[in-house]
């Protein structure tokens, strides 16, 4: 299928009658009336801050510093995951209000890329800092996997990479259970996971050896997809390589989903909170000591810094990479990214360019060594600048918790990025999520959750 044919089909399926025109909201976008003015203000829709208190502190302080140093005003729209996934951003853009720049998670943003609202990176890459570009090339190359169904290779600039779902554990629980954090962590495969979790639960101080997620926003996107991607490559992603079909009903997904659900329903290694547990909630259970180990988001590091930084610094909370599967990797990845939007109708080109020039300076700040050193500490992902990695282990929280070494190990050989498909919210969460949650509840089998998810998606969206 040609890119243009696919684009028309996606637009039709999404109910978009072409690119939204702007009416009456030009001042919201440009900081002026569209007839002139300088580049001293621009609208920025910001998501990174919502991950944790330390992420919020970093983004708010960075914005203030940038405004002061460049004598500009950034008109901030501090947003949440629900604002993007739930349609608020898209509705605002369609109704005539779009920012000059946004940051987000790449898999949520195909809904903006498909109608041609987002400017491809190649159209402005030469305006970015040369030293930064040299050190982030590897991340740009990897991120192209996320946009493989579109016409251009890269639409958003990765700032941090969330790689796989690392194991996260209480080292003190391992010791009290007669396990070695050096030899028994992280688990080497699924059977080893069961062995370690059972001993933690039987002999350790925690109530549960390994906690799974069941929340609709987390059940499909943490440990489970890490297992399927490492086992099946693109067969273990949500969509196949060319975005021609969903993959939930293949053998890779059915086997892994059954194993995942069995941890709770068959082996009793997770609490009764499993059907509704979120990664944030489970992170708190680890801090409290009721759970000894789980496999979750790298961004939980930011939550730990907010709530239990002492346990990171003394090595009580430790990270470890997931096992390597038959596909030769330790899971998949997605990006924390930033992007420029195209000029809307009704705004003069010279006015938009002035705002865009200032936004480019902000992107260069995000790719600077200074900011990139803060990415793992606060945004809790792997920095895209490789030249800052070596010095990060000197930070007690990053080093003693094995956070950075875990991410470095995980990213080796990784090639499968979450697709930025326009209907990814339905594919990943809104349709599949409730069905997988029913499997965790025991209302349907794991295999049935996979089969029904694939069938409903094929009936309800245009792949």
GROMACS .gro file of C-alpha atoms in nm:
model
  463
    1UNK     CA    1   0.000   0.000   0.000
    2UNK     CA    2   0.144   0.341  -0.092
    3UNK     CA    3   0.209   0.598   0.179
    4UNK     CA    4  -0.048   0.835   0.031
    5UNK     CA    5  -0.317   0.567   0.010
    6UNK     CA    6  -0.249   0.468   0.368
    7UNK     CA    7  -0.266   0.833   0.469
    8UNK     CA    8  -0.605   0.884   0.307
    9UNK     CA    9  -0.739   0.570   0.471
   10UNK     CA   10  -0.612   0.674   0.812
   11UNK     CA   11  -0.763   1.019   0.773
   12UNK     CA   12  -1.096   0.869   0.670
   13UNK     CA   13  -1.091   0.622   0.958
   14UNK     CA   14  -1.010   0.896   1.206
   15UNK     CA   15  -1.282   1.124   1.073
   16UNK     CA   16  -1.039   1.397   0.973
   17UNK     CA   17  -1.153   1.600   0.676
   18UNK     CA   18  -0.810   1.728   0.588
   19UNK     CA   19  -0.580   1.950   0.787
   20UNK     CA   20  -0.769   2.162   1.036
   21UNK     CA   21  -0.783   2.528   0.949
   22UNK     CA   22  -0.742   2.789   1.218
   23UNK     CA   23  -1.020   3.025   1.312
   24UNK     CA   24  -1.006   3.275   1.590
   25UNK     CA   25  -0.717   3.116   1.781
   26UNK     CA   26  -0.414   3.263   1.608
   27UNK     CA   27  -0.319   3.470   1.913
   28UNK     CA   28  -0.312   3.156   2.126
   29UNK     CA   29  -0.062   3.000   1.889
   30UNK     CA   30   0.173   3.282   1.805
   31UNK     CA   31   0.154   3.525   2.092
   32UNK     CA   32   0.039   3.790   1.845
   33UNK     CA   33  -0.239   3.860   1.601
   34UNK     CA   34  -0.074   3.689   1.306
   35UNK     CA   35   0.017   4.015   1.134
   36UNK     CA   36   0.362   4.074   1.273
   37UNK     CA   37   0.549   4.067   1.602
   38UNK     CA   38   0.870   3.914   1.723
   39UNK     CA   39   0.980   3.573   1.831
   40UNK     CA   40   0.960   3.653   2.201
   41UNK     CA   41   0.684   3.404   2.290
   42UNK     CA   42   0.551   3.074   2.165
   43UNK     CA   43   0.311   2.805   2.277
   44UNK     CA   44   0.457   2.480   2.412
   45UNK     CA   45   0.255   2.171   2.506
   46UNK     CA   46   0.455   1.983   2.767
   47UNK     CA   47   0.414   1.625   2.892
   48UNK     CA   48   0.749   1.518   3.040
   49UNK     CA   49   0.681   1.688   3.374
   50UNK     CA   50   0.386   1.460   3.454
   51UNK     CA   51   0.599   1.148   3.517
   52UNK     CA   52   0.711   1.235   3.871
   53UNK     CA   53   0.785   1.518   4.110
   54UNK     CA   54   1.152   1.523   4.010
   55UNK     CA   55   1.054   1.539   3.642
   56UNK     CA   56   0.821   1.829   3.719
   57UNK     CA   57   1.096   2.013   3.905
   58UNK     CA   58   1.341   1.966   3.617
   59UNK     CA   59   1.103   2.085   3.347
   60UNK     CA   60   0.972   2.385   3.541
   61UNK     CA   61   1.322   2.503   3.635
   62UNK     CA   62   1.450   2.446   3.279
   63UNK     CA   63   1.168   2.654   3.132
   64UNK     CA   64   1.235   2.940   3.375
   65UNK     CA   65   1.608   2.930   3.301
   66UNK     CA   66   1.548   2.929   2.925
   67UNK     CA   67   1.304   3.220   2.946
   68UNK     CA   68   1.555   3.423   3.144
   69UNK     CA   69   1.857   3.343   2.927
   70UNK     CA   70   1.678   3.408   2.597
   71UNK     CA   71   1.438   3.683   2.707
   72UNK     CA   72   1.135   3.488   2.583
   73UNK     CA   73   0.801   3.378   2.720
   74UNK     CA   74   0.706   3.013   2.680
   75UNK     CA   75   0.329   2.976   2.693
   76UNK     CA   76   0.309   2.642   2.868
   77UNK     CA   77   0.029   2.389   2.849
   78UNK     CA   78   0.131   2.145   3.124
   79UNK     CA   79  -0.041   1.826   3.009
   80UNK     CA   80  -0.097   1.468   3.120
   81UNK     CA   81  -0.103   1.131   2.943
   82UNK     CA   82  -0.483   1.145   2.941
   83UNK     CA   83  -0.478   1.480   2.758
   84UNK     CA   84  -0.294   1.318   2.468
   85UNK     CA   85  -0.440   0.968   2.470
   86UNK     CA   86  -0.790   1.091   2.548
   87UNK     CA   87  -0.811   1.325   2.250
   88UNK     CA   88  -0.780   1.667   2.414
   89UNK     CA   89  -0.471   1.767   2.217
   90UNK     CA   90  -0.616   1.644   1.889
   91UNK     CA   91  -0.946   1.822   1.945
   92UNK     CA   92  -0.769   2.148   2.025
   93UNK     CA   93  -0.560   2.127   1.709
   94UNK     CA   94  -0.864   2.051   1.497
   95UNK     CA   95  -1.043   2.348   1.655
   96UNK     CA   96  -0.766   2.588   1.559
   97UNK     CA   97  -0.523   2.583   1.852
   98UNK     CA   98  -0.185   2.424   1.797
   99UNK     CA   99   0.152   2.482   1.961
  100UNK     CA  100   0.478   2.564   1.790
  101UNK     CA  101   0.638   2.273   1.976
  102UNK     CA  102   0.536   1.981   2.196
  103UNK     CA  103   0.698   1.698   2.387
  104UNK     CA  104   0.539   1.360   2.439
  105UNK     CA  105   0.584   0.984   2.405
  106UNK     CA  106   0.623   0.884   2.041
  107UNK     CA  107   0.353   0.612   2.032
  108UNK     CA  108   0.083   0.864   2.121
  109UNK     CA  109   0.162   1.101   1.837
  110UNK     CA  110   0.078   0.930   1.510
  111UNK     CA  111  -0.262   1.100   1.538
  112UNK     CA  112  -0.079   1.431   1.480
  113UNK     CA  113   0.171   1.302   1.223
  114UNK     CA  114  -0.084   1.142   0.989
  115UNK     CA  115  -0.272   1.465   0.904
  116UNK     CA  116   0.064   1.635   0.832
  117UNK     CA  117   0.061   1.861   1.138
  118UNK     CA  118   0.415   1.761   1.244
  119UNK     CA  119   0.724   1.878   1.057
  120UNK     CA  120   0.967   1.594   0.967
  121UNK     CA  121   1.304   1.627   1.139
  122UNK     CA  122   1.494   1.633   0.808
  123UNK     CA  123   1.334   1.971   0.733
  124UNK     CA  124   1.512   2.138   1.025
  125UNK     CA  125   1.787   1.901   1.138
  126UNK     CA  126   2.057   2.126   0.990
  127UNK     CA  127   1.951   2.400   1.235
  128UNK     CA  128   2.037   2.183   1.536
  129UNK     CA  129   2.366   2.187   1.724
  130UNK     CA  130   2.634   1.991   1.533
  131UNK     CA  131   2.799   1.844   1.842
  132UNK     CA  132   2.466   1.723   1.974
  133UNK     CA  133   2.373   1.567   1.639
  134UNK     CA  134   2.699   1.374   1.630
  135UNK     CA  135   2.633   1.220   1.971
  136UNK     CA  136   2.264   1.142   1.922
  137UNK     CA  137   2.287   0.990   1.573
  138UNK     CA  138   2.248   0.636   1.715
  139UNK     CA  139   1.918   0.735   1.878
  140UNK     CA  140   1.793   0.905   1.561
  141UNK     CA  141   1.871   0.586   1.369
  142UNK     CA  142   1.689   0.362   1.620
  143UNK     CA  143   1.388   0.592   1.643
  144UNK     CA  144   1.320   0.555   1.271
  145UNK     CA  145   1.165   0.218   1.355
  146UNK     CA  146   0.878   0.407   1.521
  147UNK     CA  147   0.771   0.585   1.200
  148UNK     CA  148   0.807   0.303   0.948
  149UNK     CA  149   0.447   0.338   0.824
  150UNK     CA  150   0.489   0.703   0.723
  151UNK     CA  151   0.657   0.881   0.434
  152UNK     CA  152   0.952   1.027   0.631
  153UNK     CA  153   1.194   0.838   0.854
  154UNK     CA  154   1.184   1.064   1.159
  155UNK     CA  155   0.917   1.307   1.278
  156UNK     CA  156   1.019   1.366   1.638
  157UNK     CA  157   1.351   1.415   1.813
  158UNK     CA  158   1.426   1.161   2.086
  159UNK     CA  159   1.536   1.320   2.413
  160UNK     CA  160   1.532   1.005   2.628
  161UNK     CA  161   1.487   0.638   2.541
  162UNK     CA  162   1.270   0.410   2.753
  163UNK     CA  163   1.423   0.071   2.680
  164UNK     CA  164   1.237  -0.246   2.771
  165UNK     CA  165   1.090  -0.304   3.114
  166UNK     CA  166   1.371  -0.360   3.365
  167UNK     CA  167   1.343  -0.586   3.666
  168UNK     CA  168   1.323  -0.385   3.988
  169UNK     CA  169   1.379  -0.546   4.327
  170UNK     CA  170   1.453  -0.504   4.695
  171UNK     CA  171   1.808  -0.624   4.755
  172UNK     CA  172   1.740  -0.658   5.128
  173UNK     CA  173   1.452  -0.897   5.054
  174UNK     CA  174   1.683  -1.115   4.845
  175UNK     CA  175   1.932  -1.139   5.130
  176UNK     CA  176   1.670  -1.228   5.390
  177UNK     CA  177   1.523  -1.490   5.156
  178UNK     CA  178   1.860  -1.660   5.118
  179UNK     CA  179   1.910  -1.536   4.761
  180UNK     CA  180   2.206  -1.353   4.611
  181UNK     CA  181   2.136  -1.022   4.443
  182UNK     CA  182   2.452  -1.081   4.236
  183UNK     CA  183   2.370  -1.438   4.125
  184UNK     CA  184   1.990  -1.463   4.138
  185UNK     CA  185   1.898  -1.120   4.003
  186UNK     CA  186   1.779  -1.044   3.747
  187UNK     CA  187   1.597  -1.369   3.656
  188UNK     CA  188   1.751  -1.544   3.356
  189UNK     CA  189   1.423  -1.657   3.196
  190UNK     CA  190   1.058  -1.718   3.285
  191UNK     CA  191   1.121  -2.038   3.482
  192UNK     CA  192   1.398  -1.866   3.677
  193UNK     CA  193   1.159  -1.579   3.748
  194UNK     CA  194   0.915  -1.826   3.905
  195UNK     CA  195   1.194  -1.986   4.109
  196UNK     CA  196   1.322  -1.657   4.248
  197UNK     CA  197   0.975  -1.512   4.310
  198UNK     CA  198   0.858  -1.822   4.496
  199UNK     CA  199   1.159  -1.815   4.727
  200UNK     CA  200   1.117  -1.442   4.789
  201UNK     CA  201   0.754  -1.497   4.881
  202UNK     CA  202   0.819  -1.802   5.099
  203UNK     CA  203   1.129  -1.690   5.287
  204UNK     CA  204   1.155  -1.313   5.240
  205UNK     CA  205   0.993  -1.028   5.434
  206UNK     CA  206   0.760  -0.919   5.154
  207UNK     CA  207   0.405  -1.042   5.106
  208UNK     CA  208   0.444  -1.111   4.733
  209UNK     CA  209   0.739  -1.229   4.527
  210UNK     CA  210   0.654  -1.068   4.192
  211UNK     CA  211   0.378  -0.819   4.124
  212UNK     CA  212   0.214  -0.795   3.780
  213UNK     CA  213   0.005  -0.510   3.640
  214UNK     CA  214  -0.356  -0.531   3.531
  215UNK     CA  215  -0.448  -0.164   3.487
  216UNK     CA  216  -0.577  -0.089   3.137
  217UNK     CA  217  -0.301   0.165   3.076
  218UNK     CA  218  -0.019  -0.066   3.188
  219UNK     CA  219  -0.110  -0.431   3.137
  220UNK     CA  220  -0.010  -0.434   2.769
  221UNK     CA  221   0.286  -0.197   2.774
  222UNK     CA  222   0.533  -0.300   3.043
  223UNK     CA  223   0.669  -0.652   3.116
  224UNK     CA  224   0.441  -0.829   2.872
  225UNK     CA  225   0.553  -0.652   2.554
  226UNK     CA  226   0.913  -0.673   2.669
  227UNK     CA  227   0.875  -1.052   2.682
  228UNK     CA  228   0.699  -1.075   2.344
  229UNK     CA  229   0.942  -0.843   2.163
  230UNK     CA  230   1.247  -1.029   2.294
  231UNK     CA  231   1.092  -1.359   2.186
  232UNK     CA  232   0.937  -1.265   1.853
  233UNK     CA  233   1.084  -0.936   1.731
  234UNK     CA  234   0.817  -0.762   1.524
  235UNK     CA  235   0.589  -1.061   1.583
  236UNK     CA  236   0.600  -0.956   1.947
  237UNK     CA  237   0.518  -0.592   1.882
  238UNK     CA  238   0.161  -0.461   1.861
  239UNK     CA  239   0.179  -0.429   1.483
  240UNK     CA  240   0.381  -0.623   1.227
  241UNK     CA  241   0.678  -0.460   1.058
  242UNK     CA  242   0.488  -0.287   0.776
  243UNK     CA  243   0.182  -0.193   0.985
  244UNK     CA  244  -0.040  -0.425   0.780
  245UNK     CA  245  -0.191  -0.613   1.076
  246UNK     CA  246  -0.209  -0.642   1.453
  247UNK     CA  247  -0.022  -0.935   1.611
  248UNK     CA  248  -0.203  -1.004   1.939
  249UNK     CA  249  -0.344  -1.339   1.825
  250UNK     CA  250  -0.017  -1.502   1.723
  251UNK     CA  251   0.155  -1.774   1.927
  252UNK     CA  252   0.415  -1.535   2.071
  253UNK     CA  253   0.152  -1.314   2.235
  254UNK     CA  254  -0.069  -1.603   2.348
  255UNK     CA  255   0.216  -1.787   2.519
  256UNK     CA  256   0.358  -1.480   2.692
  257UNK     CA  257   0.017  -1.354   2.803
  258UNK     CA  258  -0.066  -1.690   2.958
  259UNK     CA  259   0.269  -1.693   3.141
  260UNK     CA  260   0.207  -1.340   3.261
  261UNK     CA  261  -0.144  -1.409   3.390
  262UNK     CA  262  -0.030  -1.738   3.547
  263UNK     CA  263   0.206  -1.551   3.779
  264UNK     CA  264  -0.101  -1.416   3.958
  265UNK     CA  265  -0.378  -1.664   3.890
  266UNK     CA  266  -0.189  -1.996   3.895
  267UNK     CA  267   0.117  -1.929   4.109
  268UNK     CA  268  -0.025  -1.668   4.348
  269UNK     CA  269   0.288  -1.454   4.338
  270UNK     CA  270   0.103  -1.121   4.302
  271UNK     CA  271  -0.144  -0.950   4.532
  272UNK     CA  272  -0.519  -0.927   4.474
  273UNK     CA  273  -0.454  -0.574   4.350
  274UNK     CA  274  -0.313  -0.724   4.029
  275UNK     CA  275  -0.621  -0.662   3.808
  276UNK     CA  276  -0.609  -0.288   3.876
  277UNK     CA  277  -0.242  -0.238   3.965
  278UNK     CA  278  -0.055   0.036   3.778
  279UNK     CA  279   0.318   0.083   3.751
  280UNK     CA  280   0.300   0.381   3.988
  281UNK     CA  281   0.106   0.180   4.244
  282UNK     CA  282   0.341  -0.118   4.225
  283UNK     CA  283   0.643   0.110   4.262
  284UNK     CA  284   0.496   0.228   4.592
  285UNK     CA  285   0.436  -0.134   4.698
  286UNK     CA  286   0.807  -0.199   4.644
  287UNK     CA  287   0.897   0.107   4.851
  288UNK     CA  288   0.663  -0.007   5.129
  289UNK     CA  289   0.812  -0.357   5.120
  290UNK     CA  290   0.492  -0.551   5.053
  291UNK     CA  291   0.631  -0.654   4.711
  292UNK     CA  292   0.985  -0.786   4.663
  293UNK     CA  293   1.025  -0.763   4.284
  294UNK     CA  294   0.846  -0.654   3.968
  295UNK     CA  295   0.922  -0.564   3.608
  296UNK     CA  296   0.822  -0.215   3.506
  297UNK     CA  297   0.891   0.124   3.360
  298UNK     CA  298   1.233   0.288   3.367
  299UNK     CA  299   1.044   0.604   3.465
  300UNK     CA  300   0.974   0.449   3.805
  301UNK     CA  301   1.327   0.560   3.891
  302UNK     CA  302   1.188   0.914   3.906
  303UNK     CA  303   0.916   0.802   4.147
  304UNK     CA  304   1.178   0.638   4.368
  305UNK     CA  305   1.384   0.957   4.370
  306UNK     CA  306   1.076   1.143   4.489
  307UNK     CA  307   0.973   0.887   4.752
  308UNK     CA  308   1.273   0.673   4.852
  309UNK     CA  309   1.596   0.822   4.720
  310UNK     CA  310   1.790   0.683   5.015
  311UNK     CA  311   1.702   0.329   4.900
  312UNK     CA  312   1.850   0.402   4.557
  313UNK     CA  313   2.168   0.550   4.698
  314UNK     CA  314   2.237   0.261   4.934
  315UNK     CA  315   2.149  -0.007   4.679
  316UNK     CA  316   1.834  -0.131   4.853
  317UNK     CA  317   1.629  -0.076   4.536
  318UNK     CA  318   1.809  -0.225   4.238
  319UNK     CA  319   1.745  -0.254   3.864
  320UNK     CA  320   1.837  -0.534   3.625
  321UNK     CA  321   1.785  -0.596   3.252
  322UNK     CA  322   1.521  -0.836   3.125
  323UNK     CA  323   1.639  -1.164   2.973
  324UNK     CA  324   1.741  -1.194   2.610
  325UNK     CA  325   1.488  -1.389   2.403
  326UNK     CA  326   1.502  -1.581   2.076
  327UNK     CA  327   1.483  -1.257   1.874
  328UNK     CA  328   1.821  -1.157   2.021
  329UNK     CA  329   1.708  -0.857   2.222
  330UNK     CA  330   1.593  -0.771   2.574
  331UNK     CA  331   1.272  -0.601   2.467
  332UNK     CA  332   1.151  -0.296   2.278
  333UNK     CA  333   1.175   0.079   2.321
  334UNK     CA  334   0.990   0.403   2.283
  335UNK     CA  335   1.106   0.761   2.305
  336UNK     CA  336   1.050   1.069   2.509
  337UNK     CA  337   1.048   1.309   2.217
  338UNK     CA  338   1.006   1.669   2.113
  339UNK     CA  339   0.871   1.795   1.780
  340UNK     CA  340   0.793   2.106   1.579
  341UNK     CA  341   0.450   2.153   1.427
  342UNK     CA  342   0.391   2.289   1.081
  343UNK     CA  343   0.277   2.646   1.029
  344UNK     CA  344  -0.102   2.667   1.034
  345UNK     CA  345  -0.307   2.862   0.785
  346UNK     CA  346  -0.362   3.221   0.885
  347UNK     CA  347  -0.015   3.284   1.029
  348UNK     CA  348   0.250   3.468   0.830
  349UNK     CA  349   0.560   3.265   0.749
  350UNK     CA  350   0.802   3.520   0.896
  351UNK     CA  351   0.608   3.529   1.224
  352UNK     CA  352   0.598   3.151   1.255
  353UNK     CA  353   0.969   3.122   1.169
  354UNK     CA  354   1.064   3.358   1.451
  355UNK     CA  355   0.880   3.144   1.701
  356UNK     CA  356   1.023   2.832   1.544
  357UNK     CA  357   1.377   2.971   1.569
  358UNK     CA  358   1.328   3.012   1.943
  359UNK     CA  359   1.182   2.664   1.970
  360UNK     CA  360   1.493   2.527   1.793
  361UNK     CA  361   1.703   2.685   2.069
  362UNK     CA  362   1.490   2.498   2.322
  363UNK     CA  363   1.550   2.168   2.140
  364UNK     CA  364   1.923   2.238   2.145
  365UNK     CA  365   1.896   2.287   2.520
  366UNK     CA  366   1.724   1.948   2.559
  367UNK     CA  367   2.009   1.789   2.360
  368UNK     CA  368   2.283   1.975   2.549
  369UNK     CA  369   2.522   1.786   2.777
  370UNK     CA  370   2.391   1.980   3.076
  371UNK     CA  371   2.030   1.874   3.024
  372UNK     CA  372   2.112   1.522   2.907
  373UNK     CA  373   2.292   1.452   3.235
  374UNK     CA  374   1.963   1.521   3.411
  375UNK     CA  375   1.756   1.293   3.184
  376UNK     CA  376   1.817   0.972   3.383
  377UNK     CA  377   1.799   1.146   3.720
  378UNK     CA  378   1.465   1.313   3.658
  379UNK     CA  379   1.300   1.195   3.336
  380UNK     CA  380   1.426   0.846   3.424
  381UNK     CA  381   1.517   0.728   3.075
  382UNK     CA  382   1.842   0.663   2.890
  383UNK     CA  383   1.995   0.989   2.763
  384UNK     CA  384   2.026   1.005   2.386
  385UNK     CA  385   2.370   1.166   2.414
  386UNK     CA  386   2.611   0.875   2.451
  387UNK     CA  387   2.895   1.106   2.554
  388UNK     CA  388   2.733   1.166   2.896
  389UNK     CA  389   2.685   0.799   2.987
  390UNK     CA  390   3.030   0.729   3.132
  391UNK     CA  391   3.006   0.994   3.402
  392UNK     CA  392   2.660   0.901   3.526
  393UNK     CA  393   2.762   0.601   3.733
  394UNK     CA  394   2.936   0.841   3.974
  395UNK     CA  395   2.591   0.955   4.086
  396UNK     CA  396   2.511   0.736   4.388
  397UNK     CA  397   2.144   0.690   4.303
  398UNK     CA  398   2.217   0.602   3.939
  399UNK     CA  399   2.523   0.388   4.012
  400UNK     CA  400   2.435   0.196   4.328
  401UNK     CA  401   2.091   0.104   4.197
  402UNK     CA  402   2.244  -0.028   3.871
  403UNK     CA  403   1.999   0.194   3.682
  404UNK     CA  404   2.238   0.324   3.416
  405UNK     CA  405   2.420  -0.005   3.366
  406UNK     CA  406   2.081  -0.177   3.325
  407UNK     CA  407   1.973   0.064   3.052
  408UNK     CA  408   2.307   0.039   2.873
  409UNK     CA  409   2.285  -0.341   2.871
  410UNK     CA  410   1.921  -0.339   2.762
  411UNK     CA  411   1.972  -0.110   2.463
  412UNK     CA  412   2.241  -0.331   2.307
  413UNK     CA  413   2.096  -0.493   1.995
  414UNK     CA  414   1.756  -0.332   2.046
  415UNK     CA  415   1.578  -0.244   1.723
  416UNK     CA  416   1.199  -0.261   1.769
  417UNK     CA  417   1.036   0.072   1.848
  418UNK     CA  418   0.674   0.127   1.948
  419UNK     CA  419   0.484   0.228   1.635
  420UNK     CA  420   0.357   0.585   1.606
  421UNK     CA  421   0.047   0.454   1.428
  422UNK     CA  422  -0.244   0.704   1.426
  423UNK     CA  423  -0.469   0.456   1.609
  424UNK     CA  424  -0.210   0.342   1.860
  425UNK     CA  425  -0.424   0.448   2.156
  426UNK     CA  426  -0.689   0.197   2.049
  427UNK     CA  427  -0.439  -0.071   1.953
  428UNK     CA  428  -0.229  -0.048   2.266
  429UNK     CA  429  -0.476   0.063   2.531
  430UNK     CA  430  -0.841   0.142   2.468
  431UNK     CA  431  -0.946  -0.186   2.302
  432UNK     CA  432  -0.678  -0.434   2.408
  433UNK     CA  433  -0.634  -0.301   2.762
  434UNK     CA  434  -0.979  -0.393   2.901
  435UNK     CA  435  -0.962  -0.741   2.746
  436UNK     CA  436  -0.620  -0.816   2.889
  437UNK     CA  437  -0.744  -0.687   3.224
  438UNK     CA  438  -1.032  -0.937   3.205
  439UNK     CA  439  -0.774  -1.212   3.161
  440UNK     CA  440  -0.594  -1.100   3.475
  441UNK     CA  441  -0.931  -1.103   3.656
  442UNK     CA  442  -0.991  -1.459   3.534
  443UNK     CA  443  -1.304  -1.365   3.341
  444UNK     CA  444  -1.158  -1.486   3.013
  445UNK     CA  445  -0.848  -1.690   2.927
  446UNK     CA  446  -0.524  -1.526   2.823
  447UNK     CA  447  -0.558  -1.678   2.477
  448UNK     CA  448  -0.912  -1.543   2.444
  449UNK     CA  449  -0.795  -1.194   2.540
  450UNK     CA  450  -0.539  -1.210   2.259
  451UNK     CA  451  -0.785  -1.344   2.002
  452UNK     CA  452  -1.063  -1.100   2.088
  453UNK     CA  453  -0.827  -0.801   2.094
  454UNK     CA  454  -0.703  -0.879   1.743
  455UNK     CA  455  -1.055  -0.940   1.609
  456UNK     CA  456  -1.202  -0.621   1.757
  457UNK     CA  457  -0.913  -0.412   1.634
  458UNK     CA  458  -0.944  -0.546   1.280
  459UNK     CA  459  -1.317  -0.470   1.286
  460UNK     CA  460  -1.298  -0.126   1.446
  461UNK     CA  461  -0.992   0.046   1.301
  462UNK     CA  462  -0.832   0.068   0.959
  463UNK     CA  463  -0.488  -0.091   0.972
   0.00000   0.00000   0.00000
